[in-house]
PDB file of C-alpha atoms in Angstrom:
ATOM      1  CA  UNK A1079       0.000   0.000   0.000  1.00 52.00           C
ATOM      2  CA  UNK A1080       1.059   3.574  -0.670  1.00 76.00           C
ATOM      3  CA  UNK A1081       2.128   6.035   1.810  1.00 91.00           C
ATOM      4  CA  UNK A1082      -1.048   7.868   2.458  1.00 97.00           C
ATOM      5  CA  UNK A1083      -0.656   9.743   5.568  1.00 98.00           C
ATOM      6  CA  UNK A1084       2.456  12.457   6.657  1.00 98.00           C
ATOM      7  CA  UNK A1085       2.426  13.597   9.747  1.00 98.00           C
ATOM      8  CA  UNK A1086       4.266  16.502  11.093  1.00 98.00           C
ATOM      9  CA  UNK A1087       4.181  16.636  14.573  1.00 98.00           C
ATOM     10  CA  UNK A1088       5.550  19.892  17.025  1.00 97.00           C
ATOM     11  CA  UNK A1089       7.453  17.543  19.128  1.00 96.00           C
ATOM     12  CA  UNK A1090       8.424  13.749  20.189  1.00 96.00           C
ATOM     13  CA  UNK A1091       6.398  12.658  23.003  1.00 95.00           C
ATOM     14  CA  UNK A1092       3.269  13.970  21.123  1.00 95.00           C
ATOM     15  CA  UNK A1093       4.478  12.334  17.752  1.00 97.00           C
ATOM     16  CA  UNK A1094       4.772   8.883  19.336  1.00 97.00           C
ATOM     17  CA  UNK A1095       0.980   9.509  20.686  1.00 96.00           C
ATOM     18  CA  UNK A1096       0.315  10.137  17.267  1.00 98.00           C
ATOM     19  CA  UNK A1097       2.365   6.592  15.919  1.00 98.00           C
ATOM     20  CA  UNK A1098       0.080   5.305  19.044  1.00 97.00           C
ATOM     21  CA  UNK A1099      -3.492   6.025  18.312  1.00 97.00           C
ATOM     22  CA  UNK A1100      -2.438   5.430  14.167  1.00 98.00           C
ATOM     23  CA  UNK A1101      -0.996   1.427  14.659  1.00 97.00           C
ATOM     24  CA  UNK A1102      -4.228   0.888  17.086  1.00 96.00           C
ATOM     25  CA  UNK A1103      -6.652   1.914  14.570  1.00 96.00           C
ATOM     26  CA  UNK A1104      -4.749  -0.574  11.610  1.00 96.00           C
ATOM     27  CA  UNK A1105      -1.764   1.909  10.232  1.00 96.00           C
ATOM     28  CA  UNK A1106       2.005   0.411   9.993  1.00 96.00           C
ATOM     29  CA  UNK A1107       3.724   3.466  10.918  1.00 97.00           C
ATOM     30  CA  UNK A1108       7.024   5.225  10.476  1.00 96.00           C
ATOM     31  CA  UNK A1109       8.033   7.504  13.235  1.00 97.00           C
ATOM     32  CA  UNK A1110      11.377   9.403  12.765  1.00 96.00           C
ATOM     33  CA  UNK A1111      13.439  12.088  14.526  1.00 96.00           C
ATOM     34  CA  UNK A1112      13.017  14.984  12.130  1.00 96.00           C
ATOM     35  CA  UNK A1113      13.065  15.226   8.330  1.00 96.00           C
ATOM     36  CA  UNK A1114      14.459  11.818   7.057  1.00 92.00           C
ATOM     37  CA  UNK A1115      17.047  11.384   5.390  1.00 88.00           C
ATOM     38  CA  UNK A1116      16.727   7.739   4.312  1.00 84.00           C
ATOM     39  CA  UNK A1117      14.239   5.417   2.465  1.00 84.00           C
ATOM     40  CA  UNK A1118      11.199   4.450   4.232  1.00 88.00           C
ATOM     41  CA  UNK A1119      10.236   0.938   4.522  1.00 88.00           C
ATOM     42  CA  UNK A1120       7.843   0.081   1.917  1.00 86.00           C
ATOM     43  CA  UNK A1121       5.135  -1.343   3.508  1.00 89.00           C
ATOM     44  CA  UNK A1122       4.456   1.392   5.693  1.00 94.00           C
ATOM     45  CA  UNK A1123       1.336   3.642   5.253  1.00 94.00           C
ATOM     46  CA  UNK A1124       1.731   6.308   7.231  1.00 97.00           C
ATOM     47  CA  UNK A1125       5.157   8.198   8.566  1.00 97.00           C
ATOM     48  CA  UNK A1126       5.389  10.967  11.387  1.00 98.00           C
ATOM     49  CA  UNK A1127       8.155  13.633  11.484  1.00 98.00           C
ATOM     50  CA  UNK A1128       8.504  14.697  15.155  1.00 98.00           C
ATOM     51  CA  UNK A1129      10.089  18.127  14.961  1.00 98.00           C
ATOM     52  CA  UNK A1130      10.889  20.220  17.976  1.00 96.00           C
ATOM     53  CA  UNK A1131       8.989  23.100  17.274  1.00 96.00           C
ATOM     54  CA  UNK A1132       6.415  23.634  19.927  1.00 95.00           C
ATOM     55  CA  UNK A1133       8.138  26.596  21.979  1.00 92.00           C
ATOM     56  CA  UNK A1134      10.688  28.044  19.182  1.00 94.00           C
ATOM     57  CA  UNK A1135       9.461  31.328  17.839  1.00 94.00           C
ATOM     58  CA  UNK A1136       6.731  31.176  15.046  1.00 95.00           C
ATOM     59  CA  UNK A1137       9.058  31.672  11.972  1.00 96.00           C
ATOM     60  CA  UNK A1138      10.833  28.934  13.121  1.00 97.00           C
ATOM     61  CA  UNK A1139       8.426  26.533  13.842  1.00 97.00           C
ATOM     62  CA  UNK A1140       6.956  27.649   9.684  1.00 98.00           C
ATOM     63  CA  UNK A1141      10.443  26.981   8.241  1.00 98.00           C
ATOM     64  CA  UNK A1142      11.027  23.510   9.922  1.00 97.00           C
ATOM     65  CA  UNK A1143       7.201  22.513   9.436  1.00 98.00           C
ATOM     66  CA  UNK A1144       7.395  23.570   5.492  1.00 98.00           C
ATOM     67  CA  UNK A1145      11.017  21.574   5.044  1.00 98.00           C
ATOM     68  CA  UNK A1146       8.710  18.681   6.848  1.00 98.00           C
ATOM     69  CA  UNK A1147       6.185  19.283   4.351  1.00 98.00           C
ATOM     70  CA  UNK A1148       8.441  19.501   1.251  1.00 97.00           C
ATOM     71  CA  UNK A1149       9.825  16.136   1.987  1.00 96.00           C
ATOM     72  CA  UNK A1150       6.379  14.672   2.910  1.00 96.00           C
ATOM     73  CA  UNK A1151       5.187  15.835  -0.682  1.00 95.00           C
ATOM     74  CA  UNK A1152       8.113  14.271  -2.317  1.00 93.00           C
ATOM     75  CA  UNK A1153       6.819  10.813  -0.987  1.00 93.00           C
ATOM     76  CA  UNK A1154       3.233  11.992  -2.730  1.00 93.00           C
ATOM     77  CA  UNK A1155       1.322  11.459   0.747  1.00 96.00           C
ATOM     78  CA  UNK A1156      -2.314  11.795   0.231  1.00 96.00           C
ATOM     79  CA  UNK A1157      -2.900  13.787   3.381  1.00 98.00           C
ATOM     80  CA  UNK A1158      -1.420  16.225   5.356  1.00 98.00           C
ATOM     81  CA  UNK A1159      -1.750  16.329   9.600  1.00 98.00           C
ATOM     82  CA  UNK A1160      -0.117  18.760  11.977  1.00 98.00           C
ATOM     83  CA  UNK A1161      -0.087  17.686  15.315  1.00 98.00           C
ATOM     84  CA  UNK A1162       0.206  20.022  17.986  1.00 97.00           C
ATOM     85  CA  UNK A1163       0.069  19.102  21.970  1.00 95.00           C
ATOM     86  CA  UNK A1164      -3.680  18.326  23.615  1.00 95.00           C
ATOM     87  CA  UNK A1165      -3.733  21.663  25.578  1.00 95.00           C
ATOM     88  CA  UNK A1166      -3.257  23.485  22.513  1.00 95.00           C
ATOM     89  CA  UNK A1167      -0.120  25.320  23.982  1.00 92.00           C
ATOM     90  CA  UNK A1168       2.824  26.435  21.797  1.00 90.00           C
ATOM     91  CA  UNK A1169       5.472  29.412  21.655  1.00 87.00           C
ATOM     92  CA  UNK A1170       4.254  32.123  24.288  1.00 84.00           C
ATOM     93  CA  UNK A1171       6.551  35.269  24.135  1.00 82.00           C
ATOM     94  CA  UNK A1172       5.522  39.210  24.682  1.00 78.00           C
ATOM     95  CA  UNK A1173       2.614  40.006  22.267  1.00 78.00           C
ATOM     96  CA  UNK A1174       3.162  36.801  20.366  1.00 80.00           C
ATOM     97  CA  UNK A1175       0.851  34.500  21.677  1.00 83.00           C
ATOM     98  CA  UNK A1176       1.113  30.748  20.223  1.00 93.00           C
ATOM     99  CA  UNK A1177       2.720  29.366  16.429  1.00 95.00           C
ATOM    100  CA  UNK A1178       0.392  26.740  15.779  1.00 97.00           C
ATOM    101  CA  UNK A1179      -2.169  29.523  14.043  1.00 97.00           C
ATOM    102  CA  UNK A1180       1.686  30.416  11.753  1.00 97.00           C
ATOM    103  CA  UNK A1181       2.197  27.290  10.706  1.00 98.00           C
ATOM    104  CA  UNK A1182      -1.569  26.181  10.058  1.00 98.00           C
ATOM    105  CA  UNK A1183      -1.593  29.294   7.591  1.00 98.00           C
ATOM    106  CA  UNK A1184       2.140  28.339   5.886  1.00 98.00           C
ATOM    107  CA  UNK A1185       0.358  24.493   5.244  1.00 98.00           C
ATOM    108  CA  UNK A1186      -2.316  25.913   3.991  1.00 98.00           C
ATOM    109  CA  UNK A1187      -0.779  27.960   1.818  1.00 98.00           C
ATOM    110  CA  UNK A1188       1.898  25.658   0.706  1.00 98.00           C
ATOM    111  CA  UNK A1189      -1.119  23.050  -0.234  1.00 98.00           C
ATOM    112  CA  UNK A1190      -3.278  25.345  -1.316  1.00 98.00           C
ATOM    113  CA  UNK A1191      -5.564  24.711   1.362  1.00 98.00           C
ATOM    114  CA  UNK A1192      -8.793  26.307   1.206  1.00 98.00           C
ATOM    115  CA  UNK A1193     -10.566  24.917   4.604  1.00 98.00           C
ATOM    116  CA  UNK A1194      -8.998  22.979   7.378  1.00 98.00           C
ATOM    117  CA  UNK A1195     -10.532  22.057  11.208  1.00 98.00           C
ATOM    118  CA  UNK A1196      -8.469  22.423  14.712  1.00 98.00           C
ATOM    119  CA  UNK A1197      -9.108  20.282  17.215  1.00 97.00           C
ATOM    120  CA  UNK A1198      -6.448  19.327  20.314  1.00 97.00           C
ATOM    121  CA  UNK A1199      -9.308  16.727  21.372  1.00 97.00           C
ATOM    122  CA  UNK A1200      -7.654  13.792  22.564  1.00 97.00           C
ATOM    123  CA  UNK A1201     -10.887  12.213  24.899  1.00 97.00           C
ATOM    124  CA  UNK A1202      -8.449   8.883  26.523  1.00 95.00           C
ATOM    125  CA  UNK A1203      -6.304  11.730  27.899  1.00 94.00           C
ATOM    126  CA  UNK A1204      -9.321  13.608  29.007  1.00 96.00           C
ATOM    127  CA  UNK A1205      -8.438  16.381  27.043  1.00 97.00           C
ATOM    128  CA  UNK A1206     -12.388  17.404  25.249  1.00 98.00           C
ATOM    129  CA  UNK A1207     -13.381  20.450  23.280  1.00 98.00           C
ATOM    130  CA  UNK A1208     -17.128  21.693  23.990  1.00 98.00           C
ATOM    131  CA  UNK A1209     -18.717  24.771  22.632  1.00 98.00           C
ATOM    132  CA  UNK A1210     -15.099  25.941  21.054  1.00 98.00           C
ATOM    133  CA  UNK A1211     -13.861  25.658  25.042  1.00 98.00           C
ATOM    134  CA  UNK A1212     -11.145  23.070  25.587  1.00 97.00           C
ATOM    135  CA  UNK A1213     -11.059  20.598  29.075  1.00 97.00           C
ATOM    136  CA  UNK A1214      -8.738  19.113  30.517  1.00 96.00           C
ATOM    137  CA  UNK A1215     -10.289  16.863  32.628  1.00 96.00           C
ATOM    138  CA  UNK A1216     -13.330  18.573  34.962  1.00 95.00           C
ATOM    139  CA  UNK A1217     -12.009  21.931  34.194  1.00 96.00           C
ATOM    140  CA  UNK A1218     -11.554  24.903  31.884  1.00 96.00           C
ATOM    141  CA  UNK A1219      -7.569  24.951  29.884  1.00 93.00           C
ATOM    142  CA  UNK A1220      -7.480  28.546  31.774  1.00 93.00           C
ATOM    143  CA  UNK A1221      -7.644  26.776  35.124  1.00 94.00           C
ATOM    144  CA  UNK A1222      -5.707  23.831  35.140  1.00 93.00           C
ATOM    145  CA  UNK A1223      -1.840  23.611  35.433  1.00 92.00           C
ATOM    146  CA  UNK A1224      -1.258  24.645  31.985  1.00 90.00           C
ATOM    147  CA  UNK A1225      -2.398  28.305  33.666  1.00 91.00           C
ATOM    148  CA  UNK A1226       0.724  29.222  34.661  1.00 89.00           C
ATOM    149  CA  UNK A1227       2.946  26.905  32.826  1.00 89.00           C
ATOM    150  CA  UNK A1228       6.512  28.630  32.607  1.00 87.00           C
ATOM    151  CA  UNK A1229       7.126  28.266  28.907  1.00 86.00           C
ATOM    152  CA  UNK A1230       3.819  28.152  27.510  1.00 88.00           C
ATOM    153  CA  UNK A1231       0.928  29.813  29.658  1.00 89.00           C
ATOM    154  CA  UNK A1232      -2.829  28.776  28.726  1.00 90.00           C
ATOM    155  CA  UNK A1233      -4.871  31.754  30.157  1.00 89.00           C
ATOM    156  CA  UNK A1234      -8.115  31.616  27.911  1.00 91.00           C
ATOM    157  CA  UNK A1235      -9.457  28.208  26.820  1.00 94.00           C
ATOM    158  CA  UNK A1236     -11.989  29.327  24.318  1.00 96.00           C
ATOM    159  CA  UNK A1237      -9.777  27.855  21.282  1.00 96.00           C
ATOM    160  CA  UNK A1238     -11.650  29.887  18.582  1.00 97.00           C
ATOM    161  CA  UNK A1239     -10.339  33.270  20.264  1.00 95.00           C
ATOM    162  CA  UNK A1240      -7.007  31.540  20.823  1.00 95.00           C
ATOM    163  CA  UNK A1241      -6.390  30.451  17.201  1.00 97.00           C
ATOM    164  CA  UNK A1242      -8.023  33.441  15.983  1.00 96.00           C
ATOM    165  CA  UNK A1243      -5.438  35.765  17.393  1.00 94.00           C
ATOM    166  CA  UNK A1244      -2.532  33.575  15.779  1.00 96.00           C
ATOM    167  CA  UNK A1245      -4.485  33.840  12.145  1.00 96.00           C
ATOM    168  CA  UNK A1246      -4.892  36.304   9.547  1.00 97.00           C
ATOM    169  CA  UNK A1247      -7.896  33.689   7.722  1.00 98.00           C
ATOM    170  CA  UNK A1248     -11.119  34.027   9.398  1.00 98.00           C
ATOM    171  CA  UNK A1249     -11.518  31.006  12.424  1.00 98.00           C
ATOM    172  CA  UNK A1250     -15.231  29.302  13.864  1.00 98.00           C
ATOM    173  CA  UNK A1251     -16.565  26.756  15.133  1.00 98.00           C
ATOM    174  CA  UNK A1252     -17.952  23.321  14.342  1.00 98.00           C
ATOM    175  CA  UNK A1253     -20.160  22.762  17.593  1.00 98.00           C
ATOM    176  CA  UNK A1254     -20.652  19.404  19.484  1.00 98.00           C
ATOM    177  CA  UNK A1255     -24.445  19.567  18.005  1.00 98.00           C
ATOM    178  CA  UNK A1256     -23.245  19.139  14.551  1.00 98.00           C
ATOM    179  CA  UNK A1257     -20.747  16.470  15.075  1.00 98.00           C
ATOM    180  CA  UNK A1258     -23.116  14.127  17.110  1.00 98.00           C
ATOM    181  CA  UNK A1259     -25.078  14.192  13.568  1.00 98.00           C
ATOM    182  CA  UNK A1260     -22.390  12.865  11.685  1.00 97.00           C
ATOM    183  CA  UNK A1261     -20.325  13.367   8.925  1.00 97.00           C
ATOM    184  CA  UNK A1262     -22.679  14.656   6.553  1.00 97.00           C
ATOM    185  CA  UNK A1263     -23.744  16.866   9.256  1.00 98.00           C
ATOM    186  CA  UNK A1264     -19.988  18.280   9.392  1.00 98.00           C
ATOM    187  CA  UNK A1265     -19.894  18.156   5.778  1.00 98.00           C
ATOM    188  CA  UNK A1266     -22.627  20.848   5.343  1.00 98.00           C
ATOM    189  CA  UNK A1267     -21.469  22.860   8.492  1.00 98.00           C
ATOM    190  CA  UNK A1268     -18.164  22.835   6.560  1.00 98.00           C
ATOM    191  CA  UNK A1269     -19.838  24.603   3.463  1.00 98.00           C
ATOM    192  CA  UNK A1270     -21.615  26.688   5.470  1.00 98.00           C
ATOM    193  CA  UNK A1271     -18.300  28.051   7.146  1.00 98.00           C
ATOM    194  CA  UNK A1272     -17.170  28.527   4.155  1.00 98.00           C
ATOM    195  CA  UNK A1273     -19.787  30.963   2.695  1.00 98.00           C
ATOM    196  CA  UNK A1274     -19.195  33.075   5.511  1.00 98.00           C
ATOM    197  CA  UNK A1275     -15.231  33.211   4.933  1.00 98.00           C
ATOM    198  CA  UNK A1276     -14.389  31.039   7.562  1.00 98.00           C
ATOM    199  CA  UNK A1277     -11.398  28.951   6.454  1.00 98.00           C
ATOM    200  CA  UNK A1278     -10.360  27.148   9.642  1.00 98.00           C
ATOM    201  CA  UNK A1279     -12.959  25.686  12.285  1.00 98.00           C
ATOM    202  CA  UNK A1280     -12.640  24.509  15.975  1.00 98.00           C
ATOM    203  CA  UNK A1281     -14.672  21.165  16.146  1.00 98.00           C
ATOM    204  CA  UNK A1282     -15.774  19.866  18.888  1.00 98.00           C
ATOM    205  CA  UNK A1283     -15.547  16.360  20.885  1.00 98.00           C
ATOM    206  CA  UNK A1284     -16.828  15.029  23.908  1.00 98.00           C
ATOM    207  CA  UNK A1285     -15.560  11.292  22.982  1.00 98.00           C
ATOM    208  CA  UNK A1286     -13.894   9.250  20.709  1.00 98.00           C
ATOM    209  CA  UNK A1287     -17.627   8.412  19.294  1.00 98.00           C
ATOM    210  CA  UNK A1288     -17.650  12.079  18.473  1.00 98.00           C
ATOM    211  CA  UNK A1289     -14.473  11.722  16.534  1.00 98.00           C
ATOM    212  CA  UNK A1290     -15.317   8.529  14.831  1.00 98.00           C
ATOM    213  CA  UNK A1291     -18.465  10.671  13.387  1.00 98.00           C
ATOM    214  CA  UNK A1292     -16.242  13.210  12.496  1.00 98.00           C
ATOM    215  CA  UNK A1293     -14.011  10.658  10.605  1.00 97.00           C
ATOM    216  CA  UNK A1294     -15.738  10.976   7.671  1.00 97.00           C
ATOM    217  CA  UNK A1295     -15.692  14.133   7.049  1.00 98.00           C
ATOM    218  CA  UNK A1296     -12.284  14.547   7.146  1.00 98.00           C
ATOM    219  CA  UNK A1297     -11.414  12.591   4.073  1.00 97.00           C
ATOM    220  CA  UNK A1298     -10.920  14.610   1.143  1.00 96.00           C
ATOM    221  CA  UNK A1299      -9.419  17.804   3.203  1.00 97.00           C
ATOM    222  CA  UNK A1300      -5.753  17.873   2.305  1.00 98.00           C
ATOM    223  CA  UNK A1301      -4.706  19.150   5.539  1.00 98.00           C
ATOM    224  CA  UNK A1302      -5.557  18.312   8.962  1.00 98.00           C
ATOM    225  CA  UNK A1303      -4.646  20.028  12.177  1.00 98.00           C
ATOM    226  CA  UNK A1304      -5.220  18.509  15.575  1.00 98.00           C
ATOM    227  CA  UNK A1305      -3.798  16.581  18.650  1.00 97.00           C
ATOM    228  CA  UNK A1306      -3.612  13.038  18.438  1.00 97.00           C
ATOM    229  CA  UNK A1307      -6.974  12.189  19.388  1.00 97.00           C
ATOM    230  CA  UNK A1308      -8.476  12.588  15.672  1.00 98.00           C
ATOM    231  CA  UNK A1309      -5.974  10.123  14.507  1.00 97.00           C
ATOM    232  CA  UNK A1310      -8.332   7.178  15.419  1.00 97.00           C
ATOM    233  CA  UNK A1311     -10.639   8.114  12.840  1.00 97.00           C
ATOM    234  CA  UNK A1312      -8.192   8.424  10.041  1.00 98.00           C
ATOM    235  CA  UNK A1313      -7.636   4.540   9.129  1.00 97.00           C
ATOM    236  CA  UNK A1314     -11.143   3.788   8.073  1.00 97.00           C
ATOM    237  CA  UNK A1315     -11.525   6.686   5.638  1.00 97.00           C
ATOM    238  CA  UNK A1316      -8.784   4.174   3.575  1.00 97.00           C
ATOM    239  CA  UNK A1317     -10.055   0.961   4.442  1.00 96.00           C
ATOM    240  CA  UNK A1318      -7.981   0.389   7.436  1.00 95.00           C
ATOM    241  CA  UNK A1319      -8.923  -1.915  10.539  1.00 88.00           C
TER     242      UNK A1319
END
């Protein structure tokens, strides 16, 4: 089988959740230390690129995610997936606040990407998204630990104002409603986005039942952006058990 799936990922531990959650839903994955530099084995379907790009400043993060995705391309993956960490978190310095909005909008322009979703729902780890506000566990992002974290403080956990201050395109939201109906559901919402100017959406997700409706959805978008929770999903859209 062809390689179908490239994953960049903003650093190691969360790539190797990513490898995780892809081999348990029926992927042979690939998971390497930055860009390779060899052959990949060819009956592998799927490859990760952990980077180490989380808390390095914005143009950074772009130019090692877009060297990621130049090598990715070269191996004609199908689909595109930036992983960031489950609390959303990323570079936090002065009056710039985050790079994973950057380097969503240098994908997206690399691929020309016209529509993408954001979601850091990752439901095993207790990390859920509801009504565009992310939880980790019982409570709010903006009052758990990741508060005060030193390198990357989480004081708001409404993700649509969070990503929206990181992006130039216009950012929504894909509500919990809509995703318990489905992919078709998403599908239209998607559209509908759209038509407004909207060309990257929060979704929500309570569970992994929510993400396995969402699933669908998800297949023809070129890019994907989300923690490792989504991955679960992926598989089936080729096939995969």
């Amino acid at each position: 089988m062809s390689l179908l799936l490239g994953c960049i990922a903003d650093d190691f531990t969360g790539a190797t959740d990513l490898a995780n959650n892809l081999v348990r839903a029926g992927m042979r994955v690939v998971q390497t230390i930055g860009v390779p530099t060899s052959p990949l084995p060819a009956d592998c379907n799927a490859v990760v690129v952990a980077l180490k790009s989380r808390t390095i400043a914005p143009a950074d993060a772009v130019k090692q995610s877009l060297q990621a995705l130049a090598w990715l391309q070269e191996q004609q993956v199908q689909q595109i997936y930036f992983k960031y960490c489950s609390t959303f978190d990323s570079w936090y310095s002065g009056d710039v606040r985050g790079n994973i909005g950057p380097v969503t909008e240098a994908l997206m322009d690399a691929l020309s990407c016209p529509f993408t979703i954001a979601t850091p729902a990752f439901p095993d780890n207790q990390r859920t998204v509801f009504k565009g506000h992310l939880f980790v566990g019982e409570v709010l992002l903006s009052e758990s630990g990741m508060k005060n974290h030193p390198l990357t403080p989480m004081r708001d956990a409404n993700l649509v104002n969070v990503l929206q201050a990181q992006c130039q395109r216009k950012v929504g939201l894909i509500d919990f409603k809509t995703v318990a109906l489905g992919g078709a559901a998403v599908t239209a919402r998607v559209a509908e986005l759209q038509a407004q100017g909207v060309s990257i959406a929060v979704v929500d997700a309570l569970s992994n039942e929510d993400l396995y409706k969402l699933g669908p959805a998800l297949k023809d978008m070129r890019l994907l952006t989300a923690g490792s929770g989504v991955a679960i999903a992926l598989p089936a859209n080729w096939g995969i058990e």
